[in-house]
PDB file of C-alpha atoms in Angstrom:
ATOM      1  CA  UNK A   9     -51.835-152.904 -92.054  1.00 60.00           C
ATOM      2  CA  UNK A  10     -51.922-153.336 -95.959  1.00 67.00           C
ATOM      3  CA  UNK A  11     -50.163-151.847 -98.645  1.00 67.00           C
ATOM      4  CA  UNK A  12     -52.427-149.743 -99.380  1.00 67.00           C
ATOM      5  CA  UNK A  13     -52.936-148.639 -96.105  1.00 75.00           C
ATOM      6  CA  UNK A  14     -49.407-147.666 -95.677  1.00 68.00           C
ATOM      7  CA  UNK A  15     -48.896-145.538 -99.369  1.00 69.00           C
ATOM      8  CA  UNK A  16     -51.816-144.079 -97.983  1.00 70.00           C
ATOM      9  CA  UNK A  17     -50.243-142.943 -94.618  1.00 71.00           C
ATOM     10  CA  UNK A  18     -46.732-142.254 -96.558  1.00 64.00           C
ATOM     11  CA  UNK A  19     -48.464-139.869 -98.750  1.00 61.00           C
ATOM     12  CA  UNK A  20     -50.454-137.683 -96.103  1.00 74.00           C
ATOM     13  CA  UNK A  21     -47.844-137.562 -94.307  1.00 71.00           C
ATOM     14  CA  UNK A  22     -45.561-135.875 -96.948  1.00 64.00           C
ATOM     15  CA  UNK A  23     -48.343-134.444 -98.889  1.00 60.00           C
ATOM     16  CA  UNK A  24     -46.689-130.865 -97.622  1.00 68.00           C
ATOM     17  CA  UNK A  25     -43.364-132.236 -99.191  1.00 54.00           C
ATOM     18  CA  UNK A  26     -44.890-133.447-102.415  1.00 52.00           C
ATOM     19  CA  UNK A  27     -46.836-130.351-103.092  1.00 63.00           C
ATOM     20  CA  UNK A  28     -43.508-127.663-102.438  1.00 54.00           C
ATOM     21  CA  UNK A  29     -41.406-130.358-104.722  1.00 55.00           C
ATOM     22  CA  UNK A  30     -44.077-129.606-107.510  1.00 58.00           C
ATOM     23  CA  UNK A  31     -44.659-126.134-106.851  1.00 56.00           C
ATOM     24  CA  UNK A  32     -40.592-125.599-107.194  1.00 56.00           C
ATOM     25  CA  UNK A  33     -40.541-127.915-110.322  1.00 56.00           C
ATOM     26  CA  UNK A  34     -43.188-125.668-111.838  1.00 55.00           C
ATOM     27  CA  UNK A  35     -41.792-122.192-110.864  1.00 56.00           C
ATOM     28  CA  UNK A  36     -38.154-123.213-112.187  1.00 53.00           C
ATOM     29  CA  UNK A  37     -39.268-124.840-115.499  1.00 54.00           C
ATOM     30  CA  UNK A  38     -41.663-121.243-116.033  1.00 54.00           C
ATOM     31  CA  UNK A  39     -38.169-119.168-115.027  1.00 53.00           C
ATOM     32  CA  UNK A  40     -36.242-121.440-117.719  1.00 46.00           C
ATOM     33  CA  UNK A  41     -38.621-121.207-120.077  1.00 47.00           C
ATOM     34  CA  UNK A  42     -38.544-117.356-119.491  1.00 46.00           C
ATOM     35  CA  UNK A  43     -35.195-116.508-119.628  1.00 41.00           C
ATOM     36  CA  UNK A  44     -34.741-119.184-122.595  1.00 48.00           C
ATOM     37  CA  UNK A  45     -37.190-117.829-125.089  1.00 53.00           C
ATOM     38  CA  UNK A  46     -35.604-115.744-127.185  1.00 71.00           C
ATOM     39  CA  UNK A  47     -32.098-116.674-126.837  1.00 88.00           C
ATOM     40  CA  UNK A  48     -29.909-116.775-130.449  1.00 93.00           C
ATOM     41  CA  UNK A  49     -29.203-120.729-131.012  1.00 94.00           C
ATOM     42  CA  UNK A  50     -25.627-121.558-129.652  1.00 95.00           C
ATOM     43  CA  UNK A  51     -23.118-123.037-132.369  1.00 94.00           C
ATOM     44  CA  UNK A  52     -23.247-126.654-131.028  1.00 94.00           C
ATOM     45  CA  UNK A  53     -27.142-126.576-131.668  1.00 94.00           C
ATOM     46  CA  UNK A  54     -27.776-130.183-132.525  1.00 93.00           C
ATOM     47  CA  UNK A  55     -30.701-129.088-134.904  1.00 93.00           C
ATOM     48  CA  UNK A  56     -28.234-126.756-136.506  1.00 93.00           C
ATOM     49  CA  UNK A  57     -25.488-129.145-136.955  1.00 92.00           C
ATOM     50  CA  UNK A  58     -27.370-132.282-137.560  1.00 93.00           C
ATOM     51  CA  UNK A  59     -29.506-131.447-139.993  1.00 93.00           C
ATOM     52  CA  UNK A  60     -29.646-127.683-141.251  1.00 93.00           C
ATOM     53  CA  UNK A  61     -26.507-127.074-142.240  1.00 91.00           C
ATOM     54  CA  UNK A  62     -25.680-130.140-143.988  1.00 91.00           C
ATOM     55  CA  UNK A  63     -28.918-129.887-145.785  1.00 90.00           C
ATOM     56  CA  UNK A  64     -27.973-126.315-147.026  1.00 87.00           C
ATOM     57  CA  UNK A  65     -24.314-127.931-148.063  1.00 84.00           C
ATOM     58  CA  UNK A  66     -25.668-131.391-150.268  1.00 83.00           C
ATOM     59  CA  UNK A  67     -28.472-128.823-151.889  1.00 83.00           C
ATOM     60  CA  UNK A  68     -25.454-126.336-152.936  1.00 79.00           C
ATOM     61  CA  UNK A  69     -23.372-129.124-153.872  1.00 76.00           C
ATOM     62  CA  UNK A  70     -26.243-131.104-156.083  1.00 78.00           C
ATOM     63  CA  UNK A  71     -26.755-128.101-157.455  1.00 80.00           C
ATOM     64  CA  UNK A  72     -23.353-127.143-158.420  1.00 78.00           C
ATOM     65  CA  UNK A  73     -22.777-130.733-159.841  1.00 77.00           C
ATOM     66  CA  UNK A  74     -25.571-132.485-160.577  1.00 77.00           C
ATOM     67  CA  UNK A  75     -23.248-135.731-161.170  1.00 77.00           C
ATOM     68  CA  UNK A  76     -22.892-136.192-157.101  1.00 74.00           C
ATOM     69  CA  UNK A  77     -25.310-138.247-155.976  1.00 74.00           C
ATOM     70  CA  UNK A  78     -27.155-138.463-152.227  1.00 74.00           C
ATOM     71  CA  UNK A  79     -23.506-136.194-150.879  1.00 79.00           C
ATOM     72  CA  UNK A  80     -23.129-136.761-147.211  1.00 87.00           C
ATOM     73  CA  UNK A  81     -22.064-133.929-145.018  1.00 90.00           C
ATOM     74  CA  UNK A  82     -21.137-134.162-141.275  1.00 93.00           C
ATOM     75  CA  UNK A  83     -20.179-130.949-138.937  1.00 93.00           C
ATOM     76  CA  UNK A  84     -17.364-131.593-136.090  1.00 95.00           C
ATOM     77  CA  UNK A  85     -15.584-129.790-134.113  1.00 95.00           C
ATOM     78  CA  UNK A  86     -17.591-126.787-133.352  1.00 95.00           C
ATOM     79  CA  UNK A  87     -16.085-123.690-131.501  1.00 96.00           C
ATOM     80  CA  UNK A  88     -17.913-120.224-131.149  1.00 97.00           C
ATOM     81  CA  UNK A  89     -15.930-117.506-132.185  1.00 96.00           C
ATOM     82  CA  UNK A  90     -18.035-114.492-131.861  1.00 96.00           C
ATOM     83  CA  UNK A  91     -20.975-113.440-130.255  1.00 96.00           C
ATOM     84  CA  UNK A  92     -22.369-110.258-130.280  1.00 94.00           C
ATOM     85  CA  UNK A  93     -25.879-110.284-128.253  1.00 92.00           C
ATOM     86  CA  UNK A  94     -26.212-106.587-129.337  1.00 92.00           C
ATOM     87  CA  UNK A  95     -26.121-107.072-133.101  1.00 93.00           C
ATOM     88  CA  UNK A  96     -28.064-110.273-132.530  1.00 94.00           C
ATOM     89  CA  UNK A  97     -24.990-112.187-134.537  1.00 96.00           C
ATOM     90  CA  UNK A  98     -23.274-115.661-133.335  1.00 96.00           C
ATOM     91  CA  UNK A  99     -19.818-116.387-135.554  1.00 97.00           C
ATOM     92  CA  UNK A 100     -18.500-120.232-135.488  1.00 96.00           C
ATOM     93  CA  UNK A 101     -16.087-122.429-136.666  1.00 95.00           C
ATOM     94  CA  UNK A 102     -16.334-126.602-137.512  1.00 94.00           C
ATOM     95  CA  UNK A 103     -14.885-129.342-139.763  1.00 93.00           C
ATOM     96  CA  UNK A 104     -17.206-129.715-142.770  1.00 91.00           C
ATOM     97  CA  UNK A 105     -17.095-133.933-143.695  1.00 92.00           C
ATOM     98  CA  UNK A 106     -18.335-134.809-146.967  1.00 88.00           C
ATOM     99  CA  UNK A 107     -18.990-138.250-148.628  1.00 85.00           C
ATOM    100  CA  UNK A 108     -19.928-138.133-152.280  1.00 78.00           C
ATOM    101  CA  UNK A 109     -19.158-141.987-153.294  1.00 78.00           C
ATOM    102  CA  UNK A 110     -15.648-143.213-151.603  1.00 84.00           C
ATOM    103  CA  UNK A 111     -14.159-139.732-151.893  1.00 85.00           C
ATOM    104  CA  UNK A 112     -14.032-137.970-148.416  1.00 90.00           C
ATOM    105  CA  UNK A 113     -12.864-134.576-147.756  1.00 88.00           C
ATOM    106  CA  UNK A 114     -12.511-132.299-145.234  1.00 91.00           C
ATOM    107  CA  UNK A 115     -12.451-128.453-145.029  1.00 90.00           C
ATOM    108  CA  UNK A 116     -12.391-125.896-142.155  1.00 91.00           C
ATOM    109  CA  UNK A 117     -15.531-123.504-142.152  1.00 91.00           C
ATOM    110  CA  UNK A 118     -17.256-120.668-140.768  1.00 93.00           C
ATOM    111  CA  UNK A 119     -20.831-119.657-140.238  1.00 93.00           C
ATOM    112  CA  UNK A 120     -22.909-117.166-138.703  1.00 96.00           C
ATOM    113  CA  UNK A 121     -26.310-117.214-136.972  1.00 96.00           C
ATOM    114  CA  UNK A 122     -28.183-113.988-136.764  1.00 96.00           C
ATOM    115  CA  UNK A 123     -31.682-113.045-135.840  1.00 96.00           C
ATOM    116  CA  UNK A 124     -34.141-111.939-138.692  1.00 94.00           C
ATOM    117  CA  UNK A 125     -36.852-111.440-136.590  1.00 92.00           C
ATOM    118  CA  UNK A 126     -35.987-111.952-132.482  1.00 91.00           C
ATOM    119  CA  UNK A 127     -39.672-110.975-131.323  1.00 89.00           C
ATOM    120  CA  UNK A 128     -40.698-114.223-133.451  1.00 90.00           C
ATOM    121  CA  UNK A 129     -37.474-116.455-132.465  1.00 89.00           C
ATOM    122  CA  UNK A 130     -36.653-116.366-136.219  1.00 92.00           C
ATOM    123  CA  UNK A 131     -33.271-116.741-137.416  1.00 94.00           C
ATOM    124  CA  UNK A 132     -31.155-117.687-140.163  1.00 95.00           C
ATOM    125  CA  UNK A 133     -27.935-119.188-140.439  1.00 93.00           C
ATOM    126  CA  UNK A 134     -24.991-119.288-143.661  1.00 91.00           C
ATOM    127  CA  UNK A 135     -21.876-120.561-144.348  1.00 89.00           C
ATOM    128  CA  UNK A 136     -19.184-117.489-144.857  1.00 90.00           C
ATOM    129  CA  UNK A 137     -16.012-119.469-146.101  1.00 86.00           C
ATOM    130  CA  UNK A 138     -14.811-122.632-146.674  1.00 82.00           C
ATOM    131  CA  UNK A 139     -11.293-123.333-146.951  1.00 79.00           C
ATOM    132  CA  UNK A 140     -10.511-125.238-150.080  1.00 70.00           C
TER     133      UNK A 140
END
């Protein structure tokens, strides 16, 4: 008996098997999806953090001073503070890193996430104080 021969065997055999596995793995990725959709980003949202935010912060701060060039911004230690599913409204806290050059600072921050249009998954996101 080959190799072949015995895959062969091995899968008839637990063909039953193979197809619940894949039936399961298909009903609980549709029931994630589902209940997923539509959800307000959390805080920690890497998207958010990684690249939104700090985008939003080096355009404000170009803008305010046109002398800083290429300002680095990193967000840390994230925490939610608020959530209100009702309102549609997601309050946080985080460090706010920047690098302009060799100077580094550090502030404490809050922002808010909020839908605009849940229906759509649209939402928008802005920084309501820094502490400087």
């Amino acid at each position: 008996m080959g190799n072949k021969e015995v895959i062969r065997n091995f899968l008839i055999k637990y063909k039953i098997v193979f197809i619940g596995v894949f039936v399961l793995f298909c009903a609980f990725n549709f029931i994630k999806g589902w209940n997923d959709s539509g959800e307000l980003p959390k805080c920690n949202n890497s998207e958010l953090i990684n690249k939104r935010l700090p985008d939003l912060v080096n355009s404000y701060l170009v803008k305010a001073d046109t002398s800083i060039i290429n300002p680095k911004t990193t967000i840390s230690e994230v925490e939610e503070s608020l959530y209100d599913e009702k309102a549609g409204l997601r309050q946080c806290s985080g460090a706010l890193t920047m690098r302009a050059g060799s100077d580094i600072e550090t502030y404490d921050f809050i922002y808010q996430i909020a839908w605009t249009d849940k229906e759509k998954s649209e939402y928008q996101y802005k920084i309501i104080d820094i502490d400087i």
